[in-house]
């Protein structure tokens, strides 16, 4: 972590936080892109290797586990298959990271200005700031998230020839609402996730800094612990979001040709998955999601702290500037 014992809300000016957050998102995305594609493929799969009846008449691959999915993608689509959707994903992670960290900082500082009688406990303050940051970042970047999912869901058949073509086709066939399919599930997921994540992170961050872990890895350990706990709690809503994002006129053309039609919103989709696939269907892809989330959050927080330190040092603030 930073050598200064500050919380995230106290570190850096707004431009510095935006830049550091964007850098953290860019680096994080680069590191976990293949795991992201594997996770999306598993989440969109409504049939199972363990249930032969569910695979009857299915066109397209059947994935089993993280390594099995990795091998099948490499065999059928080559190494580039693991980076499908990378352009909108990079844009998503950069803009999301910048909005997330700047909003978290601003909200935390605003809460600090409350009268003493209305002061919140540090954990509650971190939860509210994290939930606010997550909601705003998710909403503003959601079209990029949807495009990332749709590109990652493409198999050997190219549905969209380019990023610009995908925007034009969705706008023409689905209207502006097509870019926000599943947004309610995204916000419903991100509010508790980001709130819990930042609450856990802020709680663990300073105590771990006194353990003298190598390479400043206390930030990474805090990020991993916070991410795993929060991700597991809200994963079913993430699955619902992915299923809703690939609805529309191209639903039957993705790598999984049998993606069901969900027309009753978040609650109806939850019910439909439970009825057809059981509770296991809501958690398909959770192991790789946790594998992805832990290093992604660790890299994000580690990179953010170091990028912010470098930016502040370049501005001559050193260890004393509070921004």
Coordinates of C-alpha atoms in Angstrom, one line a residue:
X1 CA 0.0 0.0 0.0
X2 CA 1.0 3.7 0.0
X3 CA 3.7 4.6 2.5
X4 CA 1.3 7.2 3.9
X5 CA -1.3 5.6 6.1
X6 CA -4.2 7.1 4.4
X7 CA -7.5 5.7 3.3
X8 CA -8.5 5.8 -0.4
X9 CA -10.6 8.8 0.1
X10 CA -7.6 10.9 1.3
X11 CA -5.2 10.0 -1.5
X12 CA -4.6 12.3 -4.4
X13 CA -6.4 15.0 -6.3
X14 CA -9.4 14.2 -8.5
X15 CA -7.4 14.2 -11.8
X16 CA -4.7 12.0 -10.2
X17 CA -7.3 9.5 -8.9
X18 CA -9.0 9.4 -12.4
X19 CA -5.7 8.8 -14.1
X20 CA -4.6 6.1 -11.6
X21 CA -7.9 4.4 -11.7
X22 CA -7.8 4.3 -15.5
X23 CA -4.3 2.8 -15.5
X24 CA -5.3 0.2 -12.9
X25 CA -8.3 -0.8 -15.0
X26 CA -6.2 -1.1 -18.2
X27 CA -3.5 -3.3 -16.6
X28 CA -6.1 -5.5 -14.8
X29 CA -8.0 -6.2 -18.0
X30 CA -4.8 -7.1 -19.9
X31 CA -4.0 -9.7 -17.2
X32 CA -7.3 -11.5 -16.9
X33 CA -8.8 -11.3 -20.4
X34 CA -8.7 -15.1 -21.2
X35 CA -10.3 -15.9 -17.9
X36 CA -13.1 -13.4 -18.6
X37 CA -13.9 -15.1 -21.9
X38 CA -14.0 -18.6 -20.2
X39 CA -16.3 -17.3 -17.5
X40 CA -18.7 -15.7 -20.0
X41 CA -18.8 -18.9 -22.1
X42 CA -19.6 -21.0 -19.0
X43 CA -22.3 -18.6 -17.8
X44 CA -24.1 -18.6 -21.1
X45 CA -24.2 -22.4 -21.3
X46 CA -27.6 -23.7 -20.3
X47 CA -26.7 -27.4 -20.9
X48 CA -24.4 -29.6 -18.9
X49 CA -21.9 -32.4 -19.5
X50 CA -23.3 -34.2 -16.4
X51 CA -26.8 -34.2 -17.9
X52 CA -27.0 -35.9 -21.3
X53 CA -30.6 -35.1 -21.8
X54 CA -29.9 -31.3 -21.6
X55 CA -27.5 -31.8 -24.5
X56 CA -29.8 -33.5 -26.9
X57 CA -30.0 -31.5 -30.2
X58 CA -27.5 -28.9 -29.0
X59 CA -25.5 -27.3 -31.7
X60 CA -22.1 -25.9 -30.6
X61 CA -19.6 -26.8 -27.9
X62 CA -20.3 -28.2 -24.4
X63 CA -17.8 -26.8 -21.9
X64 CA -16.8 -28.5 -18.7
X65 CA -14.7 -26.7 -16.1
X66 CA -12.1 -24.0 -16.6
X67 CA -9.3 -26.1 -18.1
X68 CA -11.7 -28.0 -20.4
X69 CA -13.2 -24.7 -21.7
X70 CA -9.7 -23.3 -22.2
X71 CA -8.6 -26.4 -24.2
X72 CA -11.8 -26.4 -26.3
X73 CA -11.5 -22.7 -27.2
X74 CA -7.9 -23.1 -28.1
X75 CA -8.6 -26.1 -30.3
X76 CA -11.6 -24.6 -32.1
X77 CA -10.8 -20.9 -32.2
X78 CA -7.1 -20.6 -31.6
X79 CA -5.3 -18.3 -29.2
X80 CA -7.3 -15.2 -30.4
X81 CA -10.5 -16.8 -29.2
X82 CA -9.3 -16.0 -25.6
X83 CA -9.2 -12.3 -26.4
X84 CA -12.5 -11.9 -28.1
X85 CA -14.2 -8.7 -27.0
X86 CA -10.9 -7.2 -25.8
X87 CA -11.3 -3.8 -27.4
X88 CA -14.6 -2.9 -25.7
X89 CA -13.3 -4.6 -22.6
X90 CA -10.2 -2.4 -22.4
X91 CA -12.4 0.7 -22.9
X92 CA -14.7 -0.7 -20.3
X93 CA -12.0 -1.3 -17.7
X94 CA -10.3 2.0 -18.2
X95 CA -13.4 4.1 -18.0
X96 CA -14.9 2.0 -15.2
X97 CA -11.7 2.2 -13.2
X98 CA -11.5 6.0 -13.6
X99 CA -15.2 6.6 -12.7
X100 CA -15.1 4.1 -9.8
X101 CA -12.1 5.5 -8.0
X102 CA -13.0 9.2 -8.5
X103 CA -16.6 8.6 -7.4
X104 CA -15.5 6.6 -4.3
X105 CA -13.1 9.4 -3.3
X106 CA -15.7 12.2 -3.8
X107 CA -18.5 10.3 -2.0
X108 CA -16.2 9.5 0.9
X109 CA -15.1 13.1 1.2
X110 CA -18.7 14.2 1.1
X111 CA -19.6 11.8 3.9
X112 CA -16.7 13.2 5.9
X113 CA -18.3 16.6 5.9
X114 CA -21.5 15.4 7.7
X115 CA -22.1 17.0 11.1
X116 CA -20.6 15.0 14.0
X117 CA -24.0 13.8 15.1
X118 CA -24.5 12.1 11.7
X119 CA -21.0 10.7 11.3
X120 CA -21.0 7.1 10.0
X121 CA -18.7 4.2 11.2
X122 CA -15.8 3.7 8.8
X123 CA -17.2 0.4 7.5
X124 CA -20.6 2.0 6.7
X125 CA -18.9 4.9 5.1
X126 CA -16.8 2.6 2.9
X127 CA -20.0 0.5 2.0
X128 CA -22.0 3.6 0.9
X129 CA -19.1 5.1 -1.0
X130 CA -18.3 1.7 -2.7
X131 CA -22.0 1.1 -3.7
X132 CA -22.3 4.6 -5.1
X133 CA -19.1 4.3 -7.1
X134 CA -20.1 0.9 -8.4
X135 CA -23.6 2.0 -9.4
X136 CA -22.4 5.1 -11.3
X137 CA -19.5 3.3 -13.0
X138 CA -21.7 0.3 -14.0
X139 CA -24.5 2.5 -15.5
X140 CA -22.2 4.8 -17.4
X141 CA -20.1 2.0 -18.9
X142 CA -22.8 -0.6 -19.4
X143 CA -23.0 -0.5 -23.2
X144 CA -19.3 -1.4 -23.3
X145 CA -20.0 -4.3 -20.9
X146 CA -22.8 -5.6 -23.1
X147 CA -20.5 -5.3 -26.2
X148 CA -17.7 -7.2 -24.4
X149 CA -20.1 -10.0 -23.6
X150 CA -21.5 -10.3 -27.1
X151 CA -18.1 -10.4 -28.7
X152 CA -16.8 -12.9 -26.1
X153 CA -19.9 -15.1 -26.9
X154 CA -19.1 -15.3 -30.6
X155 CA -17.8 -18.6 -31.8
X156 CA -16.3 -19.3 -35.2
X157 CA -19.2 -17.4 -36.8
X158 CA -18.7 -13.6 -36.7
X159 CA -21.9 -11.9 -35.8
X160 CA -20.3 -8.4 -35.6
X161 CA -17.5 -7.6 -38.0
X162 CA -16.2 -4.7 -35.9
X163 CA -16.9 -2.6 -32.8
X164 CA -18.5 0.1 -35.0
X165 CA -20.6 -2.5 -36.8
X166 CA -21.9 -3.9 -33.6
X167 CA -23.0 -0.5 -32.3
X168 CA -24.8 0.2 -35.6
X169 CA -26.5 -3.1 -35.7
X170 CA -27.7 -3.0 -32.1
X171 CA -28.9 0.6 -32.5
X172 CA -30.8 -0.3 -35.7
X173 CA -32.4 -3.6 -34.6
X174 CA -32.8 -3.1 -30.8
X175 CA -32.8 0.6 -30.3
X176 CA -31.0 2.4 -27.5
X177 CA -32.6 0.1 -24.9
X178 CA -30.6 -2.8 -26.5
X179 CA -27.4 -1.4 -25.1
X180 CA -28.8 -1.6 -21.6
X181 CA -30.3 -5.1 -21.6
X182 CA -29.8 -6.6 -18.1
X183 CA -28.8 -3.2 -16.5
X184 CA -31.0 -3.8 -13.5
X185 CA -29.3 -7.0 -12.7
X186 CA -25.9 -5.3 -13.1
X187 CA -26.8 -2.5 -10.7
X188 CA -28.5 -5.0 -8.4
X189 CA -25.3 -7.0 -8.4
X190 CA -22.8 -4.2 -8.2
X191 CA -24.3 -2.2 -5.3
X192 CA -23.8 -5.0 -2.7
X193 CA -20.6 -6.2 -4.5
X194 CA -18.8 -2.9 -4.5
X195 CA -20.1 -1.9 -1.1
X196 CA -18.9 -5.2 0.4
X197 CA -15.7 -5.1 -1.5
X198 CA -14.6 -1.6 -0.3
X199 CA -15.8 -2.3 3.2
X200 CA -13.7 -5.4 3.4
X201 CA -10.8 -3.7 1.7
X202 CA -10.7 -0.7 3.9
X203 CA -11.1 -2.9 7.0
X204 CA -8.1 -5.2 6.0
X205 CA -5.9 -2.7 4.3
X206 CA -4.3 -0.9 7.2
X207 CA -3.9 -3.9 9.6
X208 CA -2.2 -5.9 6.8
X209 CA 0.2 -3.1 6.1
X210 CA 1.9 -3.7 9.4
X211 CA 2.7 -7.3 8.5
X212 CA 5.6 -6.2 6.3
X213 CA 4.6 -8.5 3.4
X214 CA 7.0 -8.5 0.4
X215 CA 6.7 -6.1 -2.5
X216 CA 3.9 -4.1 -0.8
X217 CA 1.6 -7.1 -1.3
X218 CA -0.7 -6.2 1.6
X219 CA -2.8 -4.2 -0.9
X220 CA -3.0 -7.3 -3.1
X221 CA -4.0 -9.6 -0.2
X222 CA -6.6 -7.2 1.0
X223 CA -8.0 -6.9 -2.6
X224 CA -8.1 -10.7 -3.0
X225 CA -9.9 -11.3 0.3
X226 CA -12.4 -8.6 -0.3
X227 CA -13.1 -9.7 -3.9
X228 CA -13.7 -13.4 -3.2
X229 CA -16.1 -12.7 -0.4
X230 CA -18.1 -10.1 -2.3
X231 CA -18.1 -12.0 -5.7
X232 CA -19.5 -15.2 -4.2
X233 CA -22.4 -13.4 -2.6
X234 CA -23.7 -11.8 -5.7
X235 CA -22.7 -14.2 -8.5
X236 CA -26.3 -15.4 -9.4
X237 CA -27.1 -11.8 -10.5
X238 CA -24.0 -11.8 -12.6
X239 CA -25.2 -14.9 -14.4
X240 CA -28.6 -13.3 -15.0
X241 CA -26.9 -10.2 -16.4
X242 CA -24.9 -12.2 -18.9
X243 CA -27.9 -14.2 -20.1
X244 CA -29.9 -11.0 -20.6
X245 CA -27.1 -9.2 -22.4
X246 CA -27.2 -11.8 -25.3
X247 CA -31.0 -11.6 -25.8
X248 CA -32.2 -10.0 -29.0
X249 CA -32.2 -11.0 -32.7
X250 CA -28.7 -12.6 -32.6
X251 CA -29.5 -14.8 -29.6
X252 CA -29.4 -18.1 -31.6
X253 CA -26.1 -17.2 -33.4
X254 CA -23.6 -17.2 -30.6
X255 CA -21.3 -20.1 -29.7
X256 CA -24.2 -21.5 -27.6
X257 CA -27.1 -21.8 -30.1
X258 CA -29.6 -22.8 -27.5
X259 CA -29.5 -19.7 -25.2
X260 CA -33.1 -19.6 -23.8
X261 CA -35.4 -16.6 -24.4
X262 CA -35.8 -14.6 -21.2
X263 CA -38.6 -12.0 -21.5
X264 CA -39.6 -11.4 -17.9
X265 CA -36.8 -9.4 -16.5
X266 CA -34.4 -10.2 -13.7
X267 CA -36.7 -12.0 -11.4
X268 CA -38.3 -14.0 -14.3
X269 CA -34.8 -15.0 -15.5
X270 CA -33.8 -16.1 -12.0
X271 CA -36.9 -18.3 -11.9
X272 CA -36.4 -19.7 -15.4
X273 CA -32.8 -20.7 -14.7
X274 CA -33.7 -22.3 -11.3
X275 CA -36.5 -24.2 -13.0
X276 CA -34.5 -25.5 -15.9
X277 CA -31.0 -25.9 -14.5
X278 CA -31.4 -25.8 -10.8
X279 CA -29.4 -23.7 -8.4
X280 CA -26.2 -25.0 -10.0
X281 CA -27.1 -23.1 -13.2
X282 CA -26.9 -19.8 -11.3
X283 CA -23.3 -20.6 -10.2
X284 CA -22.0 -21.9 -13.5
X285 CA -18.6 -20.3 -14.0
X286 CA -18.2 -19.3 -10.3
X287 CA -14.8 -21.1 -9.9
X288 CA -13.2 -19.3 -12.8
X289 CA -14.9 -16.1 -11.7
X290 CA -13.2 -16.4 -8.4
X291 CA -9.9 -17.2 -10.1
X292 CA -10.4 -14.2 -12.2
X293 CA -11.7 -11.9 -9.5
X294 CA -8.9 -12.4 -7.0
X295 CA -6.0 -11.5 -9.3
X296 CA -8.0 -8.8 -11.1
X297 CA -8.9 -7.0 -7.8
X298 CA -5.4 -7.5 -6.5
X299 CA -3.8 -6.2 -9.7
X300 CA -6.3 -3.3 -9.8
X301 CA -5.7 -2.2 -6.2
X302 CA -1.9 -2.8 -6.3
X303 CA -1.6 -0.9 -9.6
X304 CA -3.9 1.9 -8.5
X305 CA -1.8 2.5 -5.3
X306 CA 1.5 2.5 -7.2
X307 CA 0.3 4.5 -10.2
X308 CA -1.1 7.1 -7.8
X309 CA 2.2 7.2 -5.9
X310 CA 4.1 7.8 -9.1
X311 CA 1.8 10.5 -10.3
X312 CA 2.0 12.3 -7.0
X313 CA 5.8 12.0 -6.9
X314 CA 5.9 13.4 -10.5
X315 CA 3.9 16.3 -9.2
X316 CA 6.3 16.9 -6.4
X317 CA 3.9 15.9 -3.6
X318 CA 6.0 13.0 -2.3
X319 CA 4.9 11.4 0.9
X320 CA 3.5 14.6 2.4
X321 CA 0.9 15.8 -0.1
X322 CA -2.7 15.0 0.8
X323 CA -4.1 16.1 -2.6

